[in-house]
Backbone as a chain_set.jsonl record, in Angstrom:
{"seq": "MRRLLLLIILVALGAFAWTHRDRIRQRLPGAAIAEGSEPVELQPSAELADIAGAKLENLKKGRAESATFHSTELQSLLQFRFVQLLPAFVDSPRVELRNGELEVKARVPADRLPSISGLGVAAAFLPDTTDVSMTGRLLRLDNGRVALSIQDVKAAHIPLPQRLIPSALQRMGRRDEAG", "coords": {"N": [[55.725, 38.49, 104.6], [56.93, 39.824, 102.456], [56.257, 42.458, 103.053], [57.666, 42.859, 105.421], [60.313, 42.619, 104.487], [60.344, 44.816, 102.722], [59.972, 46.876, 104.591], [62.36, 46.641, 106.074], [64.227, 47.315, 104.087], [63.454, 49.994, 103.556], [63.965, 51.163, 106.076], [66.727, 50.773, 106.181], [67.521, 52.364, 103.971], [66.642, 54.87, 104.899], [68.284, 55.152, 107.191], [70.777, 55.206, 105.943], [70.512, 57.557, 104.389], [70.201, 59.41, 106.452], [72.694, 59.288, 107.8], [74.39, 60.176, 105.819], [73.566, 62.707, 105.172], [74.694, 65.3, 104.886], [76.408, 65.097, 102.67], [74.528, 64.434, 100.72], [72.914, 66.716, 100.754], [74.69, 68.632, 99.743], [74.823, 67.921, 97.098], [72.372, 68.507, 96.046], [70.517, 70.602, 93.818], [70.668, 74.13, 94.184], [71.05, 73.976, 96.891], [73.415, 75.005, 97.91], [73.107, 77.768, 97.896], [70.996, 78.109, 99.677], [72.104, 77.122, 102.015], [74.243, 78.765, 102.458], [76.797, 78.043, 101.878], [79.568, 77.749, 99.6], [80.025, 76.364, 96.744], [82.539, 75.451, 94.322], [81.629, 75.509, 91.672], [79.742, 77.543, 91.392], [79.06, 80.491, 89.693], [79.265, 84.042, 89.184], [76.139, 85.585, 88.521], [73.143, 86.919, 86.984], [70.929, 85.889, 88.246], [71.873, 85.158, 90.802], [72.494, 87.71, 91.646], [69.93, 88.742, 91.834], [68.941, 87.188, 93.956], [70.651, 87.979, 96.061], [70.029, 90.69, 96.019], [67.374, 90.585, 96.855], [67.75, 89.771, 99.485], [69.045, 92.053, 100.492], [66.964, 93.866, 100.15], [65.089, 92.844, 101.951], [66.438, 93.428, 104.329], [66.43, 96.204, 104.158], [63.693, 96.833, 104.221], [63.099, 95.991, 106.726], [62.243, 93.43, 107.159], [63.998, 91.519, 107.809], [66.529, 91.0, 110.222], [69.195, 90.496, 109.862], [71.482, 89.378, 107.3], [72.989, 86.809, 105.393], [75.663, 86.516, 103.225], [77.415, 85.064, 100.472], [80.595, 85.176, 98.799], [80.249, 84.926, 96.014], [77.629, 85.735, 95.606], [77.851, 88.435, 96.345], [79.717, 89.275, 94.449], [78.168, 88.923, 92.184], [76.174, 90.846, 92.669], [77.771, 93.15, 92.453], [78.714, 92.958, 89.763], [76.322, 92.812, 88.23], [74.441, 94.621, 89.207], [75.541, 96.924, 90.531], [77.747, 97.897, 89.149], [77.66, 100.175, 87.57], [77.842, 102.198, 89.406], [80.462, 102.525, 89.982], [83.401, 104.423, 89.18], [84.254, 105.136, 85.732], [86.907, 104.557, 85.11], [87.664, 102.405, 86.659], [88.63, 99.082, 86.555], [87.883, 95.635, 86.092], [86.481, 94.893, 88.638], [86.321, 93.084, 91.729], [84.979, 91.015, 94.329], [85.703, 89.77, 97.529], [85.368, 87.652, 100.368], [86.683, 87.528, 103.61], [87.243, 86.246, 106.689], [84.973, 87.547, 107.814], [85.284, 90.071, 106.817], [85.032, 92.325, 104.084], [86.517, 92.456, 100.953], [87.252, 94.542, 98.353], [88.443, 94.507, 95.177], [90.234, 95.929, 92.439], [91.42, 97.112, 89.228], [93.206, 100.042, 88.664], [94.059, 103.096, 87.017], [97.229, 104.484, 87.735], [97.544, 107.252, 87.804], [95.11, 108.116, 88.681], [95.051, 107.654, 91.338], [95.015, 109.146, 94.575], [97.157, 111.825, 95.33], [99.859, 110.816, 94.624], [102.432, 111.503, 95.232], [102.365, 111.476, 97.966], [102.855, 108.902, 98.608], [105.512, 108.609, 98.585], [108.72, 107.145, 97.995], [107.722, 104.71, 97.239], [105.852, 105.163, 95.256], [107.191, 105.188, 92.842], [107.397, 102.552, 92.145], [104.95, 101.745, 91.27], [102.933, 100.424, 88.682], [101.584, 101.622, 85.484], [98.858, 100.971, 85.428], [97.371, 99.778, 88.251], [96.848, 97.272, 90.816], [94.301, 97.725, 93.111], [93.068, 97.532, 96.387], [90.401, 97.487, 98.713], [89.575, 97.124, 102.04], [86.998, 96.315, 104.262], [83.941, 96.577, 106.186], [80.508, 95.648, 105.895], [77.92, 97.838, 106.752], [74.831, 98.441, 108.324], [72.745, 101.123, 107.736], [70.779, 103.713, 109.357], [68.677, 104.667, 107.743], [67.801, 102.577, 106.158], [69.661, 101.904, 104.276], [72.733, 100.439, 103.059], [76.147, 100.498, 103.922], [79.656, 100.592, 103.112], [82.188, 100.331, 105.275], [85.308, 101.545, 105.166], [88.433, 100.225, 106.0], [91.019, 99.766, 105.263], [93.238, 100.501, 102.61], [94.955, 99.484, 99.742], [97.485, 99.892, 97.299], [98.868, 98.2, 94.711], [99.615, 96.268, 96.574], [100.72, 97.833, 98.51], [100.187, 99.492, 101.444], [98.06, 102.307, 101.646], [98.677, 105.409, 103.228], [96.761, 106.303, 106.121], [95.853, 108.941, 106.079], [95.467, 109.497, 103.388], [93.289, 108.039, 102.543], [90.549, 109.117, 102.87], [90.548, 111.17, 100.861], [91.018, 109.643, 98.607], [88.696, 108.11, 98.452], [86.847, 110.167, 98.075], [87.597, 111.071, 95.538], [86.65, 108.99, 94.094], [84.03, 109.492, 94.21], [82.647, 108.976, 96.528], [81.151, 109.532, 99.786], [81.134, 110.658, 103.244], [79.016, 109.298, 105.781], [76.656, 110.292, 108.203], [77.383, 109.402, 111.553]], "CA": [[57.152, 38.442, 104.453], [57.308, 40.902, 101.54], [56.144, 43.737, 103.766], [58.78, 42.931, 106.357], [61.495, 42.877, 103.683], [60.215, 46.189, 102.264], [60.198, 47.719, 105.757], [63.794, 46.589, 106.376], [64.909, 48.097, 103.041], [63.137, 51.399, 103.796], [64.697, 51.583, 107.274], [68.138, 50.84, 105.803], [67.668, 53.559, 103.139], [66.498, 56.028, 105.787], [69.496, 55.251, 108.01], [71.848, 55.64, 105.051], [70.268, 58.967, 104.058], [70.451, 60.22, 107.651], [74.122, 59.353, 108.106], [75.081, 60.861, 104.723], [72.714, 63.85, 104.811], [75.492, 66.456, 104.449], [76.837, 64.838, 101.285], [73.335, 64.49, 99.874], [72.5, 68.12, 100.699], [75.63, 69.358, 98.875], [74.596, 67.558, 95.701], [71.067, 68.985, 95.597], [70.587, 71.922, 93.186], [70.183, 75.235, 95.005], [71.352, 73.786, 98.31], [74.535, 75.858, 98.304], [72.595, 79.104, 98.158], [70.177, 78.057, 100.886], [72.93, 76.822, 103.176], [75.262, 79.788, 102.644], [78.105, 77.549, 101.484], [79.923, 78.242, 98.281], [80.761, 75.399, 95.952], [83.392, 76.042, 93.303], [80.963, 75.655, 90.389], [78.896, 78.732, 91.329], [79.64, 81.628, 89.003], [78.408, 85.221, 89.282], [75.06, 85.584, 87.539], [72.033, 87.829, 87.257], [70.039, 85.215, 89.194], [72.455, 85.33, 92.139], [72.34, 89.132, 91.981], [68.536, 88.898, 92.262], [68.816, 86.576, 95.287], [71.324, 88.875, 97.01], [69.228, 91.914, 96.055], [66.198, 90.316, 97.692], [68.222, 89.786, 100.875], [69.242, 93.461, 100.849], [65.633, 94.485, 100.236], [64.514, 92.409, 103.228], [67.087, 94.236, 105.362], [65.982, 97.59, 103.998], [62.287, 96.943, 104.623], [62.948, 95.554, 108.109], [61.698, 92.067, 107.226], [65.078, 90.675, 108.332], [67.485, 91.721, 111.075], [70.527, 90.28, 109.313], [71.517, 88.557, 106.091], [74.265, 86.161, 105.155], [76.011, 86.497, 101.811], [78.706, 84.48, 100.139], [81.303, 86.084, 97.904], [79.705, 84.871, 94.657], [76.438, 86.596, 95.596], [78.307, 89.824, 96.357], [80.316, 89.528, 93.132], [77.035, 89.055, 91.261], [75.604, 92.176, 92.898], [78.689, 94.14, 91.897], [78.753, 92.849, 88.312], [75.046, 92.937, 87.535], [73.574, 95.676, 89.745], [76.194, 98.128, 91.035], [78.949, 98.251, 88.398], [77.506, 101.543, 87.063], [78.167, 103.133, 90.476], [81.915, 102.691, 90.022], [83.912, 105.306, 88.131], [84.54, 104.455, 84.466], [88.304, 104.138, 85.029], [87.87, 101.199, 87.471], [88.587, 97.909, 85.695], [87.876, 94.288, 86.687], [86.187, 94.857, 90.08], [86.055, 91.769, 92.313], [84.63, 91.02, 95.75], [86.087, 88.565, 98.265], [85.08, 87.656, 101.799], [87.724, 86.894, 104.414], [87.099, 86.442, 108.138], [83.923, 88.524, 108.106], [85.569, 91.353, 106.181], [84.796, 92.391, 102.652], [87.622, 93.06, 100.231], [86.911, 94.91, 96.996], [89.68, 94.67, 94.417], [90.059, 96.397, 91.065], [92.606, 97.697, 88.597], [92.98, 101.483, 88.545], [95.228, 103.832, 86.524], [97.984, 105.072, 88.849], [97.351, 108.703, 87.865], [93.838, 108.369, 89.36], [95.245, 107.503, 92.782], [95.216, 110.467, 95.162], [98.431, 112.275, 95.894], [100.895, 109.791, 94.453], [103.638, 111.953, 95.928], [102.223, 111.116, 99.373], [103.349, 107.541, 98.797], [106.966, 108.661, 98.691], [109.508, 106.352, 97.062], [106.922, 103.574, 96.797], [105.104, 105.554, 94.052], [108.003, 104.864, 91.67], [107.243, 101.138, 91.835], [103.603, 101.474, 90.788], [102.777, 100.395, 87.229], [100.593, 102.577, 84.967], [97.581, 100.501, 85.968], [97.767, 98.999, 89.421], [95.804, 96.615, 91.603], [93.904, 98.458, 94.313], [92.115, 96.77, 97.196], [89.831, 98.154, 99.884], [89.048, 96.17, 103.005], [86.063, 96.951, 105.173], [82.781, 95.812, 106.656], [79.205, 96.191, 105.533], [77.185, 98.386, 107.888], [73.439, 98.813, 108.072], [72.494, 102.505, 108.123], [69.448, 103.926, 109.917], [67.672, 104.942, 106.735], [67.542, 101.394, 105.351], [70.71, 101.691, 103.287], [73.899, 99.685, 103.504], [77.388, 101.206, 103.615], [80.899, 99.869, 103.272], [83.127, 101.066, 106.118], [86.649, 101.229, 104.673], [89.423, 100.167, 107.054], [92.37, 99.662, 104.719], [93.335, 100.613, 101.159], [96.297, 99.147, 99.264], [97.774, 100.024, 95.875], [99.959, 97.268, 94.403], [99.928, 95.631, 97.858], [101.35, 98.822, 99.393], [99.111, 100.194, 102.168], [98.004, 103.768, 101.563], [98.604, 106.03, 104.555], [95.387, 106.593, 106.528], [95.483, 110.319, 105.723], [95.122, 109.557, 101.972], [92.088, 107.249, 102.249], [89.355, 109.93, 102.609], [90.613, 111.846, 99.564], [90.89, 108.613, 97.566], [87.279, 107.774, 98.349], [86.157, 111.326, 97.494], [87.876, 111.082, 94.099], [85.806, 107.968, 93.494], [82.646, 109.932, 94.303], [82.024, 108.53, 97.777], [81.069, 110.565, 100.828], [80.907, 110.176, 104.604], [77.644, 109.264, 106.279], [76.578, 110.638, 109.628], [77.429, 108.251, 112.47]], "C": [[57.657, 39.568, 103.546], [57.278, 42.25, 102.248], [57.297, 43.92, 104.753], [60.084, 43.248, 105.619], [61.493, 44.328, 103.172], [60.474, 47.163, 103.408], [61.684, 47.759, 106.117], [64.58, 47.419, 105.362], [64.675, 49.584, 103.251], [63.886, 51.945, 105.012], [66.184, 51.716, 106.942], [68.403, 52.073, 104.93], [67.56, 54.831, 103.974], [67.735, 56.234, 106.645], [70.675, 55.728, 107.17], [71.712, 57.13, 104.73], [70.574, 59.859, 105.264], [71.951, 60.369, 107.925], [74.915, 60.092, 107.024], [74.337, 62.118, 104.278], [73.502, 65.064, 104.333], [75.965, 66.291, 103.012], [75.657, 64.95, 100.326], [72.897, 65.938, 99.694], [73.389, 68.926, 99.761], [75.359, 69.091, 97.399], [73.25, 68.037, 95.167], [71.203, 70.352, 94.948], [69.988, 72.987, 94.098], [70.513, 75.111, 96.479], [72.459, 74.709, 98.774], [74.058, 77.259, 98.649], [71.817, 79.118, 99.469], [71.028, 77.869, 102.132], [73.994, 77.877, 103.433], [76.662, 79.286, 102.323], [78.36, 77.968, 100.048], [80.71, 77.204, 97.511], [81.494, 76.094, 94.806], [82.626, 76.33, 92.019], [80.045, 76.88, 90.299], [79.656, 79.882, 90.688], [78.722, 82.829, 89.188], [77.367, 85.217, 88.161], [74.001, 86.594, 87.939], [71.078, 87.208, 88.279], [70.561, 85.344, 90.623], [72.364, 86.785, 92.582], [70.912, 89.398, 92.459], [68.328, 88.342, 93.672], [69.442, 87.493, 96.34], [70.568, 90.191, 97.129], [67.991, 91.751, 96.918], [66.582, 90.304, 99.171], [68.433, 91.223, 101.351], [67.91, 94.179, 101.014], [64.934, 94.101, 101.535], [65.126, 93.17, 104.399], [66.535, 95.662, 105.344], [64.564, 97.783, 104.522], [62.051, 96.496, 106.061], [62.357, 94.168, 108.257], [62.737, 91.079, 107.747], [66.016, 91.549, 109.149], [68.899, 91.608, 110.536], [70.402, 89.428, 108.057], [72.92, 87.988, 105.953], [74.492, 86.088, 103.653], [77.272, 85.674, 101.632], [79.307, 85.326, 99.028], [80.758, 86.055, 96.478], [78.436, 85.705, 94.55], [76.853, 88.065, 95.545], [78.966, 90.196, 95.034], [79.216, 89.708, 92.085], [76.359, 90.412, 91.414], [76.471, 93.254, 92.252], [78.635, 94.132, 90.377], [77.434, 93.209, 87.636], [74.15, 94.057, 88.048], [74.292, 96.987, 90.027], [77.404, 98.583, 90.229], [78.859, 99.684, 87.864], [77.799, 102.589, 88.138], [79.672, 103.399, 90.579], [82.342, 103.67, 88.93], [84.322, 104.504, 86.892], [85.976, 103.933, 84.393], [88.599, 102.887, 85.853], [87.645, 99.975, 86.578], [88.604, 96.626, 86.532], [87.582, 94.274, 88.185], [85.824, 93.445, 90.54], [85.743, 91.933, 93.801], [85.064, 89.695, 96.356], [85.71, 88.746, 99.728], [86.187, 86.913, 102.519], [87.497, 87.249, 105.873], [86.1, 87.54, 108.481], [84.175, 89.9, 107.523], [85.383, 91.225, 104.677], [86.003, 93.053, 102.005], [87.175, 93.292, 98.79], [88.216, 95.215, 96.279], [89.333, 95.144, 93.014], [91.393, 96.858, 90.527], [92.278, 99.149, 88.297], [94.234, 102.133, 87.952], [95.912, 104.561, 87.679], [97.766, 106.58, 88.942], [96.007, 109.087, 88.487], [93.931, 108.185, 90.87], [95.524, 108.882, 93.376], [96.655, 110.673, 95.596], [99.508, 111.202, 95.837], [102.166, 110.203, 95.188], [103.578, 111.616, 97.418], [102.693, 109.702, 99.662], [104.863, 107.494, 98.898], [107.634, 107.815, 97.632], [108.7, 105.188, 96.498], [106.167, 103.894, 95.512], [105.87, 105.191, 92.79], [107.838, 103.411, 91.245], [105.869, 100.793, 91.282], [103.579, 101.439, 89.267], [101.724, 101.423, 86.787], [99.184, 102.244, 85.443], [97.919, 99.53, 87.078], [96.572, 98.344, 90.088], [95.557, 97.427, 92.864], [92.919, 97.582, 95.067], [91.676, 97.612, 98.383], [89.229, 97.082, 100.772], [88.136, 96.906, 103.963], [84.957, 96.007, 105.59], [81.514, 96.481, 106.163], [78.489, 96.64, 106.797], [75.765, 98.713, 107.458], [73.24, 100.231, 108.592], [71.052, 102.65, 108.59], [68.367, 104.063, 108.858], [67.43, 103.781, 105.776], [68.579, 101.143, 104.27], [71.852, 100.901, 103.913], [75.138, 100.454, 103.069], [78.571, 100.261, 103.791], [81.843, 100.759, 104.069], [84.535, 100.63, 105.732], [87.653, 101.294, 105.822], [90.85, 100.207, 106.512], [92.297, 99.781, 103.205], [94.782, 100.331, 100.774], [96.362, 99.373, 97.762], [99.003, 99.178, 95.599], [100.496, 96.634, 95.688], [100.668, 96.553, 98.824], [100.23, 99.556, 100.126], [99.203, 101.707, 101.967], [97.976, 104.323, 102.984], [97.154, 106.433, 104.861], [94.942, 107.996, 106.097], [95.075, 110.446, 104.257], [93.789, 108.884, 101.647], [90.855, 108.128, 102.024], [89.391, 110.638, 101.249], [90.496, 110.846, 98.414], [89.431, 108.256, 97.363], [86.485, 108.928, 97.747], [86.386, 111.387, 95.991], [87.053, 110.041, 93.371], [84.329, 108.328, 93.624], [81.939, 109.506, 95.574], [82.035, 109.661, 98.786], [80.846, 109.895, 102.176], [79.421, 110.191, 104.92], [77.675, 109.619, 107.764], [76.591, 109.374, 110.471], [78.375, 107.199, 111.978]], "O": [[58.681, 40.19, 103.829], [58.168, 43.08, 102.061], [57.833, 45.019, 104.894], [60.873, 44.068, 106.089], [62.531, 44.99, 103.191], [61.137, 48.18, 103.206], [62.206, 48.828, 106.435], [65.499, 48.148, 105.737], [65.616, 50.369, 103.134], [64.386, 53.069, 104.977], [66.83, 52.669, 107.376], [69.406, 52.759, 105.128], [68.325, 55.772, 103.762], [68.19, 57.365, 106.813], [71.475, 56.55, 107.618], [72.69, 57.874, 104.794], [71.142, 60.94, 105.11], [72.417, 61.462, 108.247], [76.01, 60.583, 107.299], [74.467, 62.543, 103.13], [73.03, 65.792, 103.46], [75.927, 67.24, 102.229], [75.79, 65.507, 99.237], [72.544, 66.342, 98.586], [72.901, 69.81, 99.056], [75.634, 69.938, 96.55], [73.01, 67.981, 93.961], [71.933, 71.197, 95.465], [68.939, 72.78, 94.707], [70.281, 76.047, 97.244], [72.446, 75.156, 99.921], [74.554, 77.869, 99.595], [71.966, 80.036, 100.275], [70.702, 78.403, 103.192], [74.592, 77.895, 104.508], [77.628, 80.034, 102.479], [77.47, 78.481, 99.369], [81.936, 77.16, 97.61], [81.115, 77.185, 94.379], [82.936, 77.304, 91.333], [79.608, 77.219, 89.199], [80.77, 80.204, 91.1], [77.513, 82.655, 89.336], [77.668, 84.891, 87.013], [73.963, 87.064, 89.076], [70.485, 87.922, 89.088], [69.793, 85.607, 91.548], [72.177, 87.062, 93.767], [70.703, 90.186, 93.38], [67.627, 88.945, 94.485], [68.84, 87.753, 97.382], [70.473, 90.753, 98.221], [67.602, 92.674, 97.632], [65.82, 90.778, 100.014], [68.052, 91.576, 102.467], [67.75, 95.003, 101.915], [64.264, 94.93, 102.151], [64.428, 93.519, 105.35], [66.219, 96.237, 106.386], [64.269, 98.777, 105.186], [60.934, 96.603, 106.568], [62.004, 93.763, 109.365], [62.406, 89.943, 108.086], [66.264, 92.704, 108.801], [69.714, 92.511, 110.725], [69.356, 88.837, 107.789], [73.904, 88.613, 106.349], [73.619, 85.651, 102.902], [78.103, 85.595, 102.536], [78.602, 86.106, 98.388], [80.802, 87.077, 95.794], [78.189, 86.319, 93.512], [76.277, 88.85, 94.792], [78.792, 91.314, 94.55], [79.332, 90.556, 91.2], [76.01, 91.055, 90.425], [75.963, 94.157, 91.587], [78.523, 95.192, 89.76], [77.432, 93.844, 86.582], [73.181, 94.412, 87.377], [73.731, 98.057, 89.793], [78.035, 99.574, 90.595], [79.887, 100.344, 87.719], [77.988, 103.76, 87.809], [80.097, 104.379, 91.19], [81.713, 103.737, 87.875], [84.69, 103.334, 86.997], [86.238, 102.961, 83.684], [89.702, 102.35, 85.752], [86.606, 99.848, 85.93], [89.272, 96.56, 87.564], [88.359, 93.696, 88.945], [85.12, 92.71, 89.846], [86.197, 92.882, 94.441], [84.831, 88.632, 95.782], [85.732, 89.858, 100.255], [86.589, 85.822, 102.114], [87.552, 88.42, 106.248], [86.364, 88.371, 109.35], [83.366, 90.808, 107.713], [85.556, 90.155, 104.094], [86.459, 94.1, 102.465], [86.772, 92.359, 98.095], [88.994, 96.067, 96.71], [88.282, 94.807, 92.47], [92.371, 96.982, 91.264], [91.219, 99.461, 87.752], [95.35, 101.774, 88.329], [95.245, 105.183, 88.506], [97.798, 107.138, 90.039], [95.785, 110.259, 88.79], [92.997, 108.521, 91.597], [96.199, 109.699, 92.75], [97.281, 109.778, 96.164], [100.003, 110.741, 96.865], [102.892, 109.355, 95.705], [104.617, 111.484, 98.065], [102.905, 109.337, 100.818], [105.435, 106.463, 99.253], [107.172, 107.766, 96.492], [108.971, 104.731, 95.388], [105.866, 102.981, 94.743], [105.255, 104.912, 91.761], [108.113, 103.073, 90.093], [105.644, 99.657, 90.865], [104.139, 102.325, 88.622], [101.051, 102.022, 87.626], [98.416, 103.131, 85.816], [98.665, 98.573, 86.872], [95.435, 98.796, 89.946], [96.489, 97.771, 93.591], [92.04, 96.963, 94.467], [92.466, 98.347, 98.976], [88.465, 96.235, 100.31], [88.464, 97.998, 104.425], [85.031, 94.798, 105.374], [81.444, 97.703, 106.029], [78.453, 95.916, 107.792], [75.537, 99.204, 106.352], [73.531, 100.514, 109.754], [70.202, 101.821, 108.267], [67.242, 103.61, 109.069], [66.903, 103.989, 104.683], [68.396, 100.259, 103.432], [71.921, 100.725, 105.129], [75.175, 101.001, 101.967], [78.497, 99.27, 104.518], [82.252, 101.819, 103.595], [84.913, 99.478, 105.947], [87.721, 102.296, 106.534], [91.775, 100.627, 107.208], [91.394, 99.223, 102.581], [95.714, 100.857, 101.382], [95.408, 99.082, 97.04], [100.062, 99.408, 96.183], [101.707, 96.487, 95.851], [101.185, 96.098, 99.844], [99.396, 100.188, 99.478], [100.271, 102.305, 102.097], [97.313, 103.756, 103.853], [96.416, 106.851, 103.968], [93.769, 108.202, 105.784], [94.397, 111.41, 103.901], [93.218, 109.132, 100.586], [90.15, 107.9, 101.041], [88.373, 110.699, 100.559], [89.936, 111.167, 97.365], [88.976, 108.114, 96.228], [85.546, 108.696, 96.986], [85.468, 111.719, 95.242], [86.783, 110.177, 92.178], [83.466, 107.561, 93.198], [80.723, 109.669, 95.677], [82.806, 110.614, 98.674], [80.432, 108.739, 102.256], [78.668, 111.004, 104.385], [78.618, 109.277, 108.478], [75.908, 108.399, 110.159], [78.538, 106.164, 112.625]]}, "num_chains": 1, "name": "protein.A"}
């Protein structure tokens, strides 16, 4: 009789766990990283930068065809691994993911923006230090590197004309890649 009662309890616990598996999975430590979801409590950290760096390394070495990142992993990479690649005048860089596109935001002195006169009357509305955002997609390059293909640049929510984007990127030290 005891064994039958124990079996019924185990079956009931198993059924409960199966029907609530998504809730249980969300509460397990490390589950958010493994599942690619992004709970609010995750903050950028050196550990997340290491995890994202390992994913990039797997892409680079050909051990993986693709990788999935969440914005906190990319923010961690930016803060803990790549911040030295940005010019010194770039302040408060942030990374956000939206609909498969990557948006990099930062605060930049307006005098560092290319050809302010090319913005016309809109340049008069820019503060001394303005919010700049670049929207693009991550691309895998042939030589095992990853590039950010820039599609849109905005200063203080004002889109920069397409003709100004290449010079803006050059002033930041970036260059075109073949292909």
